[in-house]
Coordinates of C-alpha atoms in Angstrom, one line a residue:
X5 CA 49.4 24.5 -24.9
X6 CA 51.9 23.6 -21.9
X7 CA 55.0 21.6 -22.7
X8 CA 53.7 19.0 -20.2
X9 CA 50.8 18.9 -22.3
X10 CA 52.2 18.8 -25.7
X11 CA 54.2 15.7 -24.5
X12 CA 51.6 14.0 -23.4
X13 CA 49.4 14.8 -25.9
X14 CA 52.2 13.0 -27.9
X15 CA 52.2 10.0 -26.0
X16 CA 48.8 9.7 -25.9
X17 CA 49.2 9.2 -29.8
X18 CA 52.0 7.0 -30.2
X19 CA 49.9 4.9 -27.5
X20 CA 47.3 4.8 -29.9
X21 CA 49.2 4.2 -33.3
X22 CA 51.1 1.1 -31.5
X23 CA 47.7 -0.1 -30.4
X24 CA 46.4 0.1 -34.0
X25 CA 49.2 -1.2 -35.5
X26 CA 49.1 -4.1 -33.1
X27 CA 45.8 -4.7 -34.1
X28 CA 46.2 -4.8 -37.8
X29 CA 49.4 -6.3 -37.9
X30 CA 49.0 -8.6 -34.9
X31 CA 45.7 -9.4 -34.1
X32 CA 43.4 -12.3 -35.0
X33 CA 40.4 -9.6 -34.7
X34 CA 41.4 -8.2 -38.2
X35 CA 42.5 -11.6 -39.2
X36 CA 41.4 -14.3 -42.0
X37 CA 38.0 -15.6 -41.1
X38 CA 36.9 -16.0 -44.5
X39 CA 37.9 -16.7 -48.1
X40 CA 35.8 -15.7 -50.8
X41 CA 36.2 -17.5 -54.3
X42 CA 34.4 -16.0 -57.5
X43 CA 35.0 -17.2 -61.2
X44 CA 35.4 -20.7 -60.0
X45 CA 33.6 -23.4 -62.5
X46 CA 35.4 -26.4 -62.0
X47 CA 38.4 -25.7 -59.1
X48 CA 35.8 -26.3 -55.7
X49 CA 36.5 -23.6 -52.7
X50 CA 38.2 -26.1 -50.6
X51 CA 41.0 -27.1 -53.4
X52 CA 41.8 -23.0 -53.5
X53 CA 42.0 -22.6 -50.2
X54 CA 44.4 -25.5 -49.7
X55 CA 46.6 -24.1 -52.3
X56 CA 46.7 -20.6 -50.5
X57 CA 47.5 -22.6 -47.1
X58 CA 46.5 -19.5 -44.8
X59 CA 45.4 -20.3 -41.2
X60 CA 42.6 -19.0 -40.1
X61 CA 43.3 -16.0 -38.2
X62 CA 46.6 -15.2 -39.8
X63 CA 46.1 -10.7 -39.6
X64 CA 45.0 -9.7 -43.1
X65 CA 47.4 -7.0 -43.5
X66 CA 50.1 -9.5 -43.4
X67 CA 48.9 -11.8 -46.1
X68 CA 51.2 -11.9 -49.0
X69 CA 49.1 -11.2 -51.8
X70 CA 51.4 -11.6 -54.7
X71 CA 52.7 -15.0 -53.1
X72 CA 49.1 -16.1 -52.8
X73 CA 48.8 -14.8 -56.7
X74 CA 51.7 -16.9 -57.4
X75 CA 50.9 -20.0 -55.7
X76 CA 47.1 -20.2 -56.8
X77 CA 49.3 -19.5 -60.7
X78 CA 51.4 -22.8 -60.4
X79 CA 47.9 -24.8 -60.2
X80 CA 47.5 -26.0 -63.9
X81 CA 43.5 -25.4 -63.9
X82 CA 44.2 -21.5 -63.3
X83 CA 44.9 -19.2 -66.3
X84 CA 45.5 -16.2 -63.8
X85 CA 44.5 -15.3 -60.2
X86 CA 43.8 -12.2 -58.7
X87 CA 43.7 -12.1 -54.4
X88 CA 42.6 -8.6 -52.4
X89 CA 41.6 -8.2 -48.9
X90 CA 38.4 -6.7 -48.0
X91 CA 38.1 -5.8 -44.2
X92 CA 37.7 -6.4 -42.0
X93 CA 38.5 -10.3 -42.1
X94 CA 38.3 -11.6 -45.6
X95 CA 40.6 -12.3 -48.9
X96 CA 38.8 -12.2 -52.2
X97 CA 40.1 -14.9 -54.4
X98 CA 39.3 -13.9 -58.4
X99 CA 40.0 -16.7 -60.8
X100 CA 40.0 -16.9 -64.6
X101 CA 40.1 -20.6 -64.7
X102 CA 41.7 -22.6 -68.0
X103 CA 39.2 -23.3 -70.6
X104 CA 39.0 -26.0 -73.2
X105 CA 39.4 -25.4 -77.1
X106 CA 40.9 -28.3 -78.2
X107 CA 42.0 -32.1 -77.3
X108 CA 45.5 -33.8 -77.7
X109 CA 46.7 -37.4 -77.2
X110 CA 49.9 -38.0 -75.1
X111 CA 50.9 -41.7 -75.1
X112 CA 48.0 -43.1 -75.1
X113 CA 46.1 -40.4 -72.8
X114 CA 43.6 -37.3 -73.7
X115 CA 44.3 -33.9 -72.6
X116 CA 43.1 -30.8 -72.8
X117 CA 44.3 -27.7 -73.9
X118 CA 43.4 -24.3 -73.7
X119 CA 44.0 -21.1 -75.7
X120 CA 47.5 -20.8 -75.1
X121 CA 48.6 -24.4 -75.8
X122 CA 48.8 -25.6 -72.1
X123 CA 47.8 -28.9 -71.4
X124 CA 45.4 -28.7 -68.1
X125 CA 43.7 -31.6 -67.5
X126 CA 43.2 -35.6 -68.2
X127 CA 40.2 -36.7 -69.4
X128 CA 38.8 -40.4 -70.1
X129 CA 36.5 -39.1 -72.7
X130 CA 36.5 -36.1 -75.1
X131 CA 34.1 -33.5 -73.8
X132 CA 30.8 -32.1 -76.5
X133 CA 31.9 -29.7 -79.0
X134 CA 36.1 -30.3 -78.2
X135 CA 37.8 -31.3 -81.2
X136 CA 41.2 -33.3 -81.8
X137 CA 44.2 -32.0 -82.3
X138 CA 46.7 -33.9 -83.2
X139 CA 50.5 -32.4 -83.5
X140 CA 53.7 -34.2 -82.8
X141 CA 54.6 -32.3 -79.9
X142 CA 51.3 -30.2 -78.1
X143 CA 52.3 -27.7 -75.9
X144 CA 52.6 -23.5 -75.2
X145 CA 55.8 -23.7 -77.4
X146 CA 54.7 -25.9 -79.9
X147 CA 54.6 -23.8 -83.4
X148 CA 52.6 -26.2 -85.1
X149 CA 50.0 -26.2 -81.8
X150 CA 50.0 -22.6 -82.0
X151 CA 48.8 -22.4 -85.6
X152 CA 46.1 -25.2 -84.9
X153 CA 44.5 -23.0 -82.1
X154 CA 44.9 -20.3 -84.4
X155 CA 43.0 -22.2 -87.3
X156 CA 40.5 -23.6 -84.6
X157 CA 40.1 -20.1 -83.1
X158 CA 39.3 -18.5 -87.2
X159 CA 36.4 -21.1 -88.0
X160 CA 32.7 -19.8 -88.4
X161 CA 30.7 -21.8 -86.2
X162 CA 28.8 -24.0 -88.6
X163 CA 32.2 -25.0 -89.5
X164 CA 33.4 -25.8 -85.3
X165 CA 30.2 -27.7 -85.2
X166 CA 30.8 -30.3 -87.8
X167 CA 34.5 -30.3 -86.9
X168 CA 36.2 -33.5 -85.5
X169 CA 39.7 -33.3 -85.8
X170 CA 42.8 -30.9 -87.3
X171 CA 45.7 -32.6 -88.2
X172 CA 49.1 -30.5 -88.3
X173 CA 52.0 -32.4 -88.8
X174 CA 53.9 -29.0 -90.4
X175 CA 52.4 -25.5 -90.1
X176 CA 51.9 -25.8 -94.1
X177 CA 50.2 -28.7 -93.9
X178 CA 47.2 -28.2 -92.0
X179 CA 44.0 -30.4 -92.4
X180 CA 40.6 -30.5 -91.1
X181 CA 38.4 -33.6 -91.2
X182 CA 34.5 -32.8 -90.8
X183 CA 32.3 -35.5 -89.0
X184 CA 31.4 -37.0 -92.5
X185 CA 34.9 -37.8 -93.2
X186 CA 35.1 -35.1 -96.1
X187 CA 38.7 -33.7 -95.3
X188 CA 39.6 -29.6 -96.4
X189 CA 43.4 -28.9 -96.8
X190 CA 44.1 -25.6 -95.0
X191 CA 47.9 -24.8 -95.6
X192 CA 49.2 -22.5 -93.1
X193 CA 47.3 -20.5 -90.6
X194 CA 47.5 -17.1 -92.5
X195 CA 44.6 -15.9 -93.8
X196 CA 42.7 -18.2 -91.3
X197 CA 39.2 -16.1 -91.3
X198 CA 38.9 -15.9 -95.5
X199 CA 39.3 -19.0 -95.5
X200 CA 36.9 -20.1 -93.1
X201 CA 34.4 -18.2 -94.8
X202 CA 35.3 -19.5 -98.6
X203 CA 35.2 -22.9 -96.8
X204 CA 31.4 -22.0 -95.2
X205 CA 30.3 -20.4 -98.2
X206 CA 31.1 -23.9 -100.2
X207 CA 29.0 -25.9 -97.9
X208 CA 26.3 -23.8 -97.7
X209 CA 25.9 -23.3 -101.0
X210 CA 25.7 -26.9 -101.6
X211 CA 29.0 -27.5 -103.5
X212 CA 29.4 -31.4 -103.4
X213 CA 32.8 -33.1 -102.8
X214 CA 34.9 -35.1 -100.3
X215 CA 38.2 -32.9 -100.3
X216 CA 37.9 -29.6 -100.2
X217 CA 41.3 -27.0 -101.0
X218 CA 41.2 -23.8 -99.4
X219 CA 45.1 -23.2 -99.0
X220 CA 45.1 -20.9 -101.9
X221 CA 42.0 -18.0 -100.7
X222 CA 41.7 -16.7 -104.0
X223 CA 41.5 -20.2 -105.6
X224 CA 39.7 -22.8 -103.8
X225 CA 39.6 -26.3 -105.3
X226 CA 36.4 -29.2 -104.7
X227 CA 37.1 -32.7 -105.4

């Protein structure tokens, strides 16, 4: 091949990478048109795509996908976010959204709160199967809501279905009342599974009492 042609073989291709990189990078024909939203119970499509503020259009090479990541993070419903592109015009939104496992009072109010301790969202009236939790300061950093979740999190579901409230005003001192008002003092959170199952064994095996002591596994006490 001719130096003439080699040359303008050459700019024939740099012609055609500019023109493709204006296209990707530029142009609205590879732009946003759509935004996709999967894992979504309670957040509606419209709040998401709000909170990502993207105009329609924008090139989707040029989206910012950990910004969007972050941003969609911030809203207090969203545990974590995950945002993609899939050409040639859309941006997959994947969202694990917060889910309830326990409710908290805060002057006066009921939140709830998921497994981590965050507080996510008000609520006039406490949802089926939530219990109470009541500590002196709820929240991610709380110790004492941490070992509540952890307790809630250990019990054997015939247990979580008669459960109303835990009480933990000390991480020794942690109580469950049942929706007959028979109380069981827990202790700490350690050895959270044994004694969910000494504490299920008990009532299904019929042992009667109103206080039931599980703090000590190894030597649980009805009264």
């Amino acid at each position: 091949m001719t130096r003439r042609r080699l040359i303008s073989a050459g700019a024939v291709v740099l012609v055609i990478s500019a023109a493709l990189g204006w296209l990707v990078l530029y142009s609205s024909a590879l732009g946003v048109n759509t935004i996709e939203v999967r894992g979504a119970q309670v957040l509606s499509t419209a709040t998401v795509t709000d909170v990502l503020a993207i105009q329609p259009g924008t090139p989707l090479a040029r989206v910012d996908l950990a910004a969007a990541e972050a941003s969609l993070e911030n809203v207090t419903q969203i545990e974590s976010a995950s945002v993609s592109r899939d050409w040639p015009g859309t941006l997959v939104v994947q969202l694990i959204e917060r889910s309830p496992i326990a409710a908290v009072d805060v002057n006066g109010t009921t939140w709830l709160l998921d497994r981590f301790g965050v507080l996510f969202a008000q609520v006039s009236a406490l949802p089926q199967g939530i219990v109470v939790l009541q500590v002196e300061r709820p929240g991610p950093d709380d110790r004492a809501t941490s070992a509540g979740i952890e307790v809630i999190q250990a019990l054997a579901p015939a247990i979580r279905s008669i459960l109303v409230r835990i009480r933990a005003p000390s991480l020794t001192q942690i109580e469950l009342e049942l929706t007959d008002g028979r109380t069981v003092l827990w202790g700490d959170a350690d050895n959270s599974v044994r004694k969910s199952q000494i504490l299920a064994g008990l009532l299904a095996g019929g042992v009667v009492g109103t206080a039931y002591d599980v703090s000590s596994p190894t030597s649980a006490v009805v009264r």
